[in-house]
Each structure stands twice: as C-alpha cells, then as structure tokens.
Coordinates of C-alpha atoms and ligand atoms in Angstrom, one line a residue:
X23 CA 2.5 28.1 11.6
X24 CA 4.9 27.5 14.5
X25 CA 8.5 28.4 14.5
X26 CA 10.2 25.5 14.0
X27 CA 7.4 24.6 11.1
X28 CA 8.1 27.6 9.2
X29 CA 12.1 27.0 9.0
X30 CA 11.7 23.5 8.0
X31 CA 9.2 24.6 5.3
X32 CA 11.1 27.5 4.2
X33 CA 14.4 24.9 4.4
X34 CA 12.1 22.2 2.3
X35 CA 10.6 24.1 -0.5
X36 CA 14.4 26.0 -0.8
X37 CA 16.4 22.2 -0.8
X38 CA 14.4 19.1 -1.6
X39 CA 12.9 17.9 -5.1
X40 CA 9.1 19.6 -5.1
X41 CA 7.3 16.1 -5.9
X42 CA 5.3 16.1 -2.6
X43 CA 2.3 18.5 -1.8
X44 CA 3.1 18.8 1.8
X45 CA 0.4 19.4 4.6
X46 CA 1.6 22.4 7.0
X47 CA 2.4 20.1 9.9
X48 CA 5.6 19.4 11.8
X49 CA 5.1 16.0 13.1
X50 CA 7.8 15.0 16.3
X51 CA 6.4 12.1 17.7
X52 CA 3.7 9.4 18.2
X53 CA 2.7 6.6 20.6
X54 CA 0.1 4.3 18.9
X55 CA -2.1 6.0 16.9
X56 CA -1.9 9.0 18.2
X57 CA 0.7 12.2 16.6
X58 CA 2.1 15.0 18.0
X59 CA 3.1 18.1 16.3
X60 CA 5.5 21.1 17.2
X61 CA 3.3 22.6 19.7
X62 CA 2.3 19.4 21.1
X63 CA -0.7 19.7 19.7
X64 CA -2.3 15.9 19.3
X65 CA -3.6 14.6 16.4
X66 CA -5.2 11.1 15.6
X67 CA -3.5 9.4 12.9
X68 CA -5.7 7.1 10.4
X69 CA -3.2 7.5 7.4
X70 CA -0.1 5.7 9.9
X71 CA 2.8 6.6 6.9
X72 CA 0.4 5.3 4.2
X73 CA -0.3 2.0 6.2
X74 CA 3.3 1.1 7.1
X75 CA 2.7 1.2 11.0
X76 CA 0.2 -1.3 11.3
X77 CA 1.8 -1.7 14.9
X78 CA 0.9 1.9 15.7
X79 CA 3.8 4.5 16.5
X80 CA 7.1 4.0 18.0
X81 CA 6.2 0.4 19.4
X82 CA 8.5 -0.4 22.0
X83 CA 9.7 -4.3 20.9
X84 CA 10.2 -2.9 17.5
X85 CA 12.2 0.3 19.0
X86 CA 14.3 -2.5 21.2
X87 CA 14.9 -4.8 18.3
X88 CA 16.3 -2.0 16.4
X89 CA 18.4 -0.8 19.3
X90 CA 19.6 -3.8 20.5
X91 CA 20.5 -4.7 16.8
X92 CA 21.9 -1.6 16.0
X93 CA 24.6 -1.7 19.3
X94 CA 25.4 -5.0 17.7
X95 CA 25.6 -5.2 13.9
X96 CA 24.3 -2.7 11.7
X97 CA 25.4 -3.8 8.2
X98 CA 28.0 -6.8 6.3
X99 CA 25.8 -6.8 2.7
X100 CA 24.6 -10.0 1.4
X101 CA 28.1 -11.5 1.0
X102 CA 27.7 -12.6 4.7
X103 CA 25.5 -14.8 6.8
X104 CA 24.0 -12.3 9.3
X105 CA 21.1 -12.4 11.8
X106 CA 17.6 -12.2 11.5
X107 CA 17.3 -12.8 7.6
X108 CA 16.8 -16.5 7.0
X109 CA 14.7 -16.4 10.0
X110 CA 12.7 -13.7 8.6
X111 CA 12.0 -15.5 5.4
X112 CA 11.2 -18.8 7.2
X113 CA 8.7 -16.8 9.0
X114 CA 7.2 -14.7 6.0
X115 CA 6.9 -18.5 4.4
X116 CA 5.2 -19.9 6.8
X117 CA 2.6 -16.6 7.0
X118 CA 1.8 -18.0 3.5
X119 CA 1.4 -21.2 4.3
X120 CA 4.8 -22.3 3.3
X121 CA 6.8 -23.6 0.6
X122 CA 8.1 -19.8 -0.5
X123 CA 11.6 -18.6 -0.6
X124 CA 12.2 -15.4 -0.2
X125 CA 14.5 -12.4 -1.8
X126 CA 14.6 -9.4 0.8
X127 CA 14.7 -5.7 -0.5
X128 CA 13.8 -2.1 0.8
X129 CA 10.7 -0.8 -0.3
X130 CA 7.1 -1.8 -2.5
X131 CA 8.5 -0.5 -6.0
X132 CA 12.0 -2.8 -5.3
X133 CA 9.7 -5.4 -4.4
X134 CA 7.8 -5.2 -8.0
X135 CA 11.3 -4.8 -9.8
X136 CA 11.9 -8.4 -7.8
X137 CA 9.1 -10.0 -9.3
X138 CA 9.2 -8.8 -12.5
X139 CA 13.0 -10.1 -13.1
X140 CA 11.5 -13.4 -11.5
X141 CA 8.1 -13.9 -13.4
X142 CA 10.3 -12.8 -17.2
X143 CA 13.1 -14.9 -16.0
X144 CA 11.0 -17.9 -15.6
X145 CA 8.5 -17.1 -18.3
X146 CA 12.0 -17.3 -20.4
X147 CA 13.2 -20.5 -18.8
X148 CA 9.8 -22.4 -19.5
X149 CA 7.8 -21.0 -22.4
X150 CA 10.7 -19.4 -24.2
X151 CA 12.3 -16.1 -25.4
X152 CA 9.2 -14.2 -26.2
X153 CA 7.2 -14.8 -23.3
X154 CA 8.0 -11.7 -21.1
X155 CA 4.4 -10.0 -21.2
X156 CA 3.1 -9.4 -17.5
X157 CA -0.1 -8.5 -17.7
X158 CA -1.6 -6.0 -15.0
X159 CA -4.5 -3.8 -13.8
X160 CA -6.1 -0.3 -14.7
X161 CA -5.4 1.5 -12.0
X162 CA -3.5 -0.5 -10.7
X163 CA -0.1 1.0 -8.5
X164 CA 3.4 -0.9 -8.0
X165 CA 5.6 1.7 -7.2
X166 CA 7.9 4.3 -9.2
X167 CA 10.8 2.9 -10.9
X168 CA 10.5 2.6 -14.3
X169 CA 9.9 -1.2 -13.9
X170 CA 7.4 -1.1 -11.2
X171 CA 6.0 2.2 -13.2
X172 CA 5.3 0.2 -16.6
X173 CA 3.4 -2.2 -14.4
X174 CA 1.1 0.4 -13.0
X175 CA -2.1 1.3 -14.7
X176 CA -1.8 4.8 -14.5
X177 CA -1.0 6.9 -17.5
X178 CA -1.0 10.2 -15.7
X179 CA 2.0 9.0 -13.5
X180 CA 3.4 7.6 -16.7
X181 CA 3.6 9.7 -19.6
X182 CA 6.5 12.2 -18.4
X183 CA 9.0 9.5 -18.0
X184 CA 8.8 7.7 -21.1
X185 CA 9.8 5.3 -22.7
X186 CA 9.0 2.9 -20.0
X187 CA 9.9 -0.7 -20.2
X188 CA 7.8 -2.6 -23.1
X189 CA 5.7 -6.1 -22.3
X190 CA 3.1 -4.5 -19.9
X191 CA -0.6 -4.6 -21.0
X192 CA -3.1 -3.7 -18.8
X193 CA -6.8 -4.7 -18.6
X194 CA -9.8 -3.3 -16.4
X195 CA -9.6 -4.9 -12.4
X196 CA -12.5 -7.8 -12.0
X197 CA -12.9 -8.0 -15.9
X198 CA -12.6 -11.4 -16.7
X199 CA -13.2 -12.0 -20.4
X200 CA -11.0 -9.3 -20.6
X201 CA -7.7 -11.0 -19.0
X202 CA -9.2 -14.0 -20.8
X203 CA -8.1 -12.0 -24.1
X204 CA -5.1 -11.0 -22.7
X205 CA -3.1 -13.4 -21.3
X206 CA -1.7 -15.8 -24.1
X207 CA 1.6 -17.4 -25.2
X208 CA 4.0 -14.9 -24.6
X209 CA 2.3 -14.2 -21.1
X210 CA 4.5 -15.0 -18.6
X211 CA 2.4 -13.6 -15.2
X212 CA -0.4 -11.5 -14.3
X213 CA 0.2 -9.0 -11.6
X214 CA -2.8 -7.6 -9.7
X215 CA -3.4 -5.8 -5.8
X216 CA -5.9 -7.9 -4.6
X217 CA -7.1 -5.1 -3.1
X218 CA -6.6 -2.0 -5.6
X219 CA -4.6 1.1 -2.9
X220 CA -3.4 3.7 -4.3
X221 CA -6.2 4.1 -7.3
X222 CA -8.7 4.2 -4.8
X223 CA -9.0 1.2 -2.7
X224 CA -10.8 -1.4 -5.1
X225 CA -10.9 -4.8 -3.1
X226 CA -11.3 -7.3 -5.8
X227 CA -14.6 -8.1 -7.1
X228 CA -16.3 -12.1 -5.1
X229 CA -14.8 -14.5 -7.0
X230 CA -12.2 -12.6 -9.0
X231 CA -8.5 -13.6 -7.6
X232 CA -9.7 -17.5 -7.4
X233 CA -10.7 -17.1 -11.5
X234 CA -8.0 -15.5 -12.5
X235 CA -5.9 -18.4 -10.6
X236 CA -7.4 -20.7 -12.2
X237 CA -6.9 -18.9 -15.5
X238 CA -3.1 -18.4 -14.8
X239 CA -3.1 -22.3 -14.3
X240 CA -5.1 -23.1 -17.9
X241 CA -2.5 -20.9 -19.7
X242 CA 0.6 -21.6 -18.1
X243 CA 1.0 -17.8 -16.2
X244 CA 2.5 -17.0 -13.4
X245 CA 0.1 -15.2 -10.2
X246 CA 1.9 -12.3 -8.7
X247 CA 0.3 -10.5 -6.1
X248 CA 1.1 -7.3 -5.2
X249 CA 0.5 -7.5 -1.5
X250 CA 2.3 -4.1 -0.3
X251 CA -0.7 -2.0 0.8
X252 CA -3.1 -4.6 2.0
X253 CA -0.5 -7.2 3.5
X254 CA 0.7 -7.5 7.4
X255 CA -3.1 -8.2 8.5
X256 CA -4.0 -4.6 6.7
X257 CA -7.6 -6.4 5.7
X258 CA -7.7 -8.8 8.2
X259 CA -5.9 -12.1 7.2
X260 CA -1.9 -11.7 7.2
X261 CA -2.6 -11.5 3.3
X262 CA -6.0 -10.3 1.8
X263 CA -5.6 -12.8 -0.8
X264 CA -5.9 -15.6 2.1
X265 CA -9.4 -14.8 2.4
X266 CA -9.8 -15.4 -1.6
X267 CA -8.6 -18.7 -0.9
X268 CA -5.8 -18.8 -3.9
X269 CA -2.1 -19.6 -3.8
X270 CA -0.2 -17.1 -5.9
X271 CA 3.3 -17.9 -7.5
X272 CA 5.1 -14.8 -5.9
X273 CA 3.7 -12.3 -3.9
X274 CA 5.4 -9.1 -2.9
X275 CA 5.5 -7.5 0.3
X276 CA 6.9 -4.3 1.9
X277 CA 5.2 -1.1 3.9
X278 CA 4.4 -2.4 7.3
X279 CA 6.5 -5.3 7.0
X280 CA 9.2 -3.2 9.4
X281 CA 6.5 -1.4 10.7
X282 CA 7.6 1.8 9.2
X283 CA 11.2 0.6 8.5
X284 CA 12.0 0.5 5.3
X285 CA 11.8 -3.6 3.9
X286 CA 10.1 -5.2 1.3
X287 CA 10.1 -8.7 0.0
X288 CA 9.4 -10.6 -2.8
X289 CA 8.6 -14.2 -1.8
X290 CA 8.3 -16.8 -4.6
X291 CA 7.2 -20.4 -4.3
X292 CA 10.0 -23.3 -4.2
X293 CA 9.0 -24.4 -8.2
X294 CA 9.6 -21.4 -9.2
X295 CA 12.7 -19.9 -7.2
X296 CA 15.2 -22.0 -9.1
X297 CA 15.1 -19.5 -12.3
X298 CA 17.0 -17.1 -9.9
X299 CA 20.4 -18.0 -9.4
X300 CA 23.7 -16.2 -8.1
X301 CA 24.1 -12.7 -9.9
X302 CA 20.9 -12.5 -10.9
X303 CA 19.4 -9.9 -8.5
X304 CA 20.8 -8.4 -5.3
X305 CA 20.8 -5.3 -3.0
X306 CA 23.3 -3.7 -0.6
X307 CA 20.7 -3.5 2.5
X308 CA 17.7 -5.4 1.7
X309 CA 17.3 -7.8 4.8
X310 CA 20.2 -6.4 6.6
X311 CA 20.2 -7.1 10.2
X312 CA 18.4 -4.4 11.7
X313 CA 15.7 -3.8 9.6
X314 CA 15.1 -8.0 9.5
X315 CA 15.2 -7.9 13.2
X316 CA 12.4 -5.2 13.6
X317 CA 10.4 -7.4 10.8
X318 CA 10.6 -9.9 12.7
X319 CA 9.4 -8.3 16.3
X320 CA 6.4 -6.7 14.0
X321 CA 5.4 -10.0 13.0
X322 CA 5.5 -11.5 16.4
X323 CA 4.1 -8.4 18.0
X324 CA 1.0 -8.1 15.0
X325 CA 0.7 -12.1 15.8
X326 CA 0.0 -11.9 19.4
X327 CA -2.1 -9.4 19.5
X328 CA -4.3 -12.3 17.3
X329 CA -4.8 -9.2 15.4
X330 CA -6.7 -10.5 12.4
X331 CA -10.4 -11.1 13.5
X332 CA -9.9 -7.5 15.4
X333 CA -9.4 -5.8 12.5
X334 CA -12.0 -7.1 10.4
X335 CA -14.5 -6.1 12.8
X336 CA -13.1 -2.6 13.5
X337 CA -12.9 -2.1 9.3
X338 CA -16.8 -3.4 9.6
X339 CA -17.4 -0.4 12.9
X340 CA -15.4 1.9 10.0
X341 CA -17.7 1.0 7.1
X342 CA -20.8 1.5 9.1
X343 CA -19.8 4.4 10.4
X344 CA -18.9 5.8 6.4
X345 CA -22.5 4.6 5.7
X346 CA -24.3 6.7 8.4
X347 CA -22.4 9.1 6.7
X348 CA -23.4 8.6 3.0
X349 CA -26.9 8.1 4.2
X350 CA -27.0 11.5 5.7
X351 CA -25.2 13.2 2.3
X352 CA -26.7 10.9 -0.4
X353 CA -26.3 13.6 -2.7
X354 CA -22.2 14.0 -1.9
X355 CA -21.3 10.3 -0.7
X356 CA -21.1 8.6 -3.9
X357 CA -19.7 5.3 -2.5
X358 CA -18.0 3.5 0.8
X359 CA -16.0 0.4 0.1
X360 CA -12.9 -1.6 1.6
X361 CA -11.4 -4.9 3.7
X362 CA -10.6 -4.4 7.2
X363 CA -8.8 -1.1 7.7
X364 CA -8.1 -0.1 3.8
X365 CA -11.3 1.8 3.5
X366 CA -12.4 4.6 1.1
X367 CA -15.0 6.8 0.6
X368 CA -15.9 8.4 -2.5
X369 CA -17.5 11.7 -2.7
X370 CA -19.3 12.7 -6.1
X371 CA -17.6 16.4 -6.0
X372 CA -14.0 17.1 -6.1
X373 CA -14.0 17.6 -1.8
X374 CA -11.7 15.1 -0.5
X375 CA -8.8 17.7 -0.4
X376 CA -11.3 20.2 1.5
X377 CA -12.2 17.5 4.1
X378 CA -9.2 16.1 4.9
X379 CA -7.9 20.0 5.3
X380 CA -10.8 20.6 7.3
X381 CA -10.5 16.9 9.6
X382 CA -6.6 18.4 10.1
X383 CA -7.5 21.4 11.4
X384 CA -9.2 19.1 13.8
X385 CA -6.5 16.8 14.7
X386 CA -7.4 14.2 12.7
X387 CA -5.0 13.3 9.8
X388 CA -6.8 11.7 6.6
X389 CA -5.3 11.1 3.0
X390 CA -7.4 11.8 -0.3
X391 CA -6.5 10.2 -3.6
X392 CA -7.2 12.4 -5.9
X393 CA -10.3 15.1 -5.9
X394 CA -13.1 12.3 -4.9
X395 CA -11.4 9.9 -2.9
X396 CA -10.9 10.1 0.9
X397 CA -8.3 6.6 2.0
X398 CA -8.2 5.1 5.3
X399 CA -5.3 3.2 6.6
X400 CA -5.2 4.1 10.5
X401 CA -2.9 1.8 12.6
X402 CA -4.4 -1.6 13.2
X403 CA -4.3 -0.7 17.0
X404 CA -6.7 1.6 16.8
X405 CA -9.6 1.3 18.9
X406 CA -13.4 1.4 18.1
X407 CA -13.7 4.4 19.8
X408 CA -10.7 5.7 17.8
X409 CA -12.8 5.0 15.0
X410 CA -16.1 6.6 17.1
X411 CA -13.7 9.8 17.0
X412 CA -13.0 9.9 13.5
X413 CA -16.7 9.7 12.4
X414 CA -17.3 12.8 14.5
X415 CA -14.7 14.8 13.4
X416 CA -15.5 14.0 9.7
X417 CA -19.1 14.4 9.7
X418 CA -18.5 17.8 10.9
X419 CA -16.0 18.3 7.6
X420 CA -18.4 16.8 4.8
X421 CA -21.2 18.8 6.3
X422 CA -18.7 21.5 5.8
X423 CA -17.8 20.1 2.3
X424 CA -21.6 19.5 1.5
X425 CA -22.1 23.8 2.1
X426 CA -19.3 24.4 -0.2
X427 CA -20.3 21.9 -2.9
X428 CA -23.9 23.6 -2.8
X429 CA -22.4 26.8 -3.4
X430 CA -19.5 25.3 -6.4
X431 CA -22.9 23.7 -7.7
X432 CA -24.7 26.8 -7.9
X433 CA -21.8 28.8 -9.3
X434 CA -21.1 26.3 -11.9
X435 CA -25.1 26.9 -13.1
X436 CA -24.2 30.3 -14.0
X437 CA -20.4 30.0 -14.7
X438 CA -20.6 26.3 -17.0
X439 CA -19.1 22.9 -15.0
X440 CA -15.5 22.2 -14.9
X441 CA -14.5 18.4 -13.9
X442 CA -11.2 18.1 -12.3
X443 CA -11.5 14.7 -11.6
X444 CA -7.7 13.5 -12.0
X445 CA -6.2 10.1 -11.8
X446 CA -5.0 10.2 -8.1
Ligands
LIG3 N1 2.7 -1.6 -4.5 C1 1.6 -1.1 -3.9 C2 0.3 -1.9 -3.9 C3 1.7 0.1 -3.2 O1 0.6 0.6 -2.6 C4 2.9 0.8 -3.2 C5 3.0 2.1 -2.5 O2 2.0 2.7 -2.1 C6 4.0 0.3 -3.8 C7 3.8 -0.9 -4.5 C8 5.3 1.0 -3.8 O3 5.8 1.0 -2.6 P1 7.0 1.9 -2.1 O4 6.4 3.3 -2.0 O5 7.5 1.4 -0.8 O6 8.1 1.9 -3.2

C-alpha cells in the first residue's frame, strides 16, 4: 500500500460507518474509462461508480456545465424558478416519448420513495383507501430507505432493519401466473427493473414487461419501472424498457443521469401526475441548478455520440467474449447473460471475489455480487478493444480461479462441502 492509501485507510476504518468492504485502492483521477491511482498506476474501469458515468470520467461539457453553473448559481430550493430544471424534465419527457411530468430528487432509493408516494397516492385517489399494495420482484433492488427497502426483494438486506413499511409483496421476476395471483383490488402498482442489477443482472424474460403491462391495464395497476441501473442508454435504448415496447405509468431514474452527480428522477405520466399536489413531496436539492445543468449536458453529450446502437453491439463483443470464456471453463462458468453493457457472468463456485481481486491486481476494476456473480457496467465509451483488454486480463483470473476451485473441490471431498452462496 502507498502512503497516502494507508492514511486514508487507517483515517476510514478509524472515522466512517464500516458498511462498505473497501478494495485497497486510492483512486485520484480518470479520463474516460480509464483510472488512476496514488502512484499513477492505470487501471481500466468496467464498474464506472456502479454505472453512473455512462459518459466515461471527468467529461469535459459535464465538468464546464458544472463550473460555469456553479460561478453562477449554486442553490435557491424549490421555492424558486431556477435554471436548468423545467428544461431538464422537458427533455427526460421527451426521452420517453412524452406526455411525463417530472419530480426531480438526488439519488435511485429517493427516486423509489417518489414513486411509491405517487403509485399509493393515486391507488388511494382511484380504487380507494385500501389499495396501497405495490407489488415487486424477488430479487429485486430499489435502494436503502426503508421505503425503497420494503420494495426490494431481498430479505438478507432486510431483516436487520425491521419493521419495514407493510403493502409490499413480492413474486419471482418473469413469473407470470404468479403476478397474475398477486396483483388484485387493493393493488395499486407493480414495480419491477426491467433489467434485474443489483441481484445479478436478470434482463427480463421475451415477452415479460409487455404481459405484465397488459396485466397492469386488465386490473387497474399502475407500471413502475425502476429504470436506475439500466436507464441513460445503459442497454442500449435511452430506457431498456423501450426495446420491450411498453409504456409504463412512472418510471424512476437516477445513477448516470448526472453522469456521476448525484440526481434522480421520478417521471410520471400527465394522467397520473395530478394525485400529487403542493405539499405532497419535496426535497431541498433535487434538480437544483447545477446538478440539472450537468443532466442536461450528459443527455446532449450521450445523444450525440448516437450512442445507442454502439452500445448494443459492444455489450454483444462483451457477451461473446464471456462465452469464449465459459466455453473454455464449462465446468466453472455457469452462465453469461445481459443487455448492452449491464453484463454478468455467473461462476458455479464462490470465485467472483477472487477474480475481481485477481483482475485488480491487474489494473482492471470488476464488481462481484455476491460469491458467484461477476457485474459489468464499464462506461458506455468504452471501446471494443477496451472490451478486447478486459477479456485478457480476466481469462488469466478465472484460469487462476479454475486452479483454486480444483483444489477447494478436492478439499471439500475430504473436509465435507460448505455453500456460501449469499444473497449479494
Ligand atoms: N434502483 C436500482 C435498480 C438500483 O440499481 C439502485 C442502486 O444500485 C437503486 C435503485 C438505488 O440507487 P441509489 O444507490 O442511488 O440510492
């Protein structure tokens, strides 16, 4: 460890809350999709903040939106007119194909609190009292306030906190007949990532989102989709759920909307804004001027780059590449799957720790969910032979891997198996 590493991590481990595992790296900068640490070493970057700079790092229009703002205006609340925020919501509108209205906020889990309060506030207004019950995915991941935390399908993140907010019931992702079952009267939406991030990158099943639209339509439910993770042309489209072809009620945004800044958004259609009236929600900085102006130079900058078709056919280079790979380790690759650049592979031993360890050490930087699950979410700049290096450095890893999951294997035949598969 370098110096300046080891007082931060000595500073960090004496001073902050211990809810992170933290990799020993001192990131100072980045251009692209490319890091550097401490000792200038370089690394290539295919986790970009957990897909929140989709524009790759310190992009100059967004770094002189943000400083031209910030010389201007920096903050008046929501009590004011300011720049940047109705334009930013006529823009997010018309990425959806317009007719949406939009409430601006700071992060993914404020986003999910939004449109909570606006599916049980309208689910109130038009099928009565009772009907407050959202019903969501296993799995599933909208964030960590309690609200957005009684939405996600993930009891392990859960069960310290309780009690949780009641009217949440869950259901397995792409199971029809089940959400048939589940959504009734007192259901007033059905929330669902249409691709599945944090539990392990899940896209949804052919067919899925469109059904399940047309269910929410038969029973009088609101759509909400959770577009954080696989939004701002993460899969391909602006919104994955574009190329499902549906039209959700509300769908929530946030991560790379400010390309690394924190915004969010929850952006409702114009039948159902009107539930929402003065009072009923706010927040001190959400769409404030700054952070709207560098939304809205990461939307024109992601737009003219025409970045869409791009990235589905680097995600495509990405996947093939991940299936070399799982066709040289058939007995460790378990699975490959993914839209565009929110890929996953899925080894069948508890390695993806090791690997990404082992891809770090190489100056690559790679994020596992869980024990099995290796994620990738590189910046959407990144080129194909960006993607060329990656495959190199992690073949070299899971070959690595595959020589210590031989040897676990073989020490588990005399010792007795352990599993510590763990919801991510
Ligand atoms: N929703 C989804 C689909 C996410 O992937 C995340 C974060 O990973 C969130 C919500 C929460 O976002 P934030 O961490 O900005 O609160």
């Amino acid at each position: 460890m370098g110096g300046e590493l080891t007082r931060i991590a000595a500073l960090d481990a004496a001073f902050t809350l211990q809810t992170y595992g933290r990799k020993p790296v001192l990131f100072m900068r980045g251009e692209g999709v490319r890091l550097w640490d401490d000792d200038g070493r370089e690394y290539l970057d295919f986790v970009a903040g957990i897909g929140s700079v989709n524009l790759g790092h310190a992009h100059p229009a967004v770094a002189a939106a943000v400083d031209a703002q910030m010389r201007r205006l920096v903050q008046v609340s929501n009590l004011y007119y300011s720049e940047h925020r109705a334009e930013l919501a006529s823009r997010l509108s018309g990425l959806l194909g317009g007719g949406y209205r939009a409430f601006l906020c700071n992060s993914g889990t404020e986003a999910a609190e939004g449109a909570i309060k606006v599916a049980r506030a309208w689910g109130k207004a038009t099928k009565g009292p009772d009907a407050n019950v959202i019903v969501t995915a296993n799995r599933s991941f909208h964030g960590r306030t309690l609200g957005a935390l009684a939405a996600t399908g993930q009891p392990g993140k859960k069960a310290k906190f309780e009690p949780l907010p009641a009217g949440f019931v869950h259901v397995d992702f792409g199971d029809l007949d089940a959400l048939s079952e589940a959504v009734g009267p007192t259901t007033c939406a059905v929330m669902l990532e249409p691709v599945q991030g944090e539990g392990g990158v899940y896209p949804a099943p052919e067919g899925y989102l469109a059904a399940v639209e047309r269910l929410c339509r038969e029973r009088d439910a609101l759509l909400v989709l959770d577009e954080v993770q696989s939004g701002m042309w993460r899969t391909g489209p602006a919104f994955a759920h574009q190329a499902d072809g549906v039209h959700p009620d509300i769908v929530m945004v946030a991560k790379a909307l400010a390309n690394g800044l924190p915004a969010g958004a929850v952006l409702v259609t114009g039948e159902v804004a009107p539930v929402m009236e003065p009072g009923d929600h706010g927040s001190t900085f959400g769409g404030g001027p700054v952070i709207a102006a560098a939304a809205l130079a990461t939307i024109d900058a992601l737009e003219a780059l025409a970045i869409g078709s791009d990235v589905s056919a680097k995600g495509a280079h990405l996947r093939d590449g991940l299936r070399a790979l799982a066709a040289t380790h058939p007995g460790l690759v378990a699975d490959v799957r993914g839209r565009g650049l929110m890929c996953a592979v899925e080894f069948s031993a508890p390695v993806a720790g090791l690997v990404a360890d082992s891809a770090l050490a190489s100056g690559v930087v790679l994020n596992a969910i869980g024990t099995h699950i290796l994620r990738f979410l590189p910046p959407l700049v990144c080129t194909s032979a960006d993607v060329d290096v990656l495959l190199g450095v992690l073949g070299s890893a899971v070959s690595d891997a595959a020589v210590e999951a031989a040897i676990a294997a073989s020490q588990d035949e005399t010792t007795g198996p352990s599993d510590d598969r763990r919801s991510p």
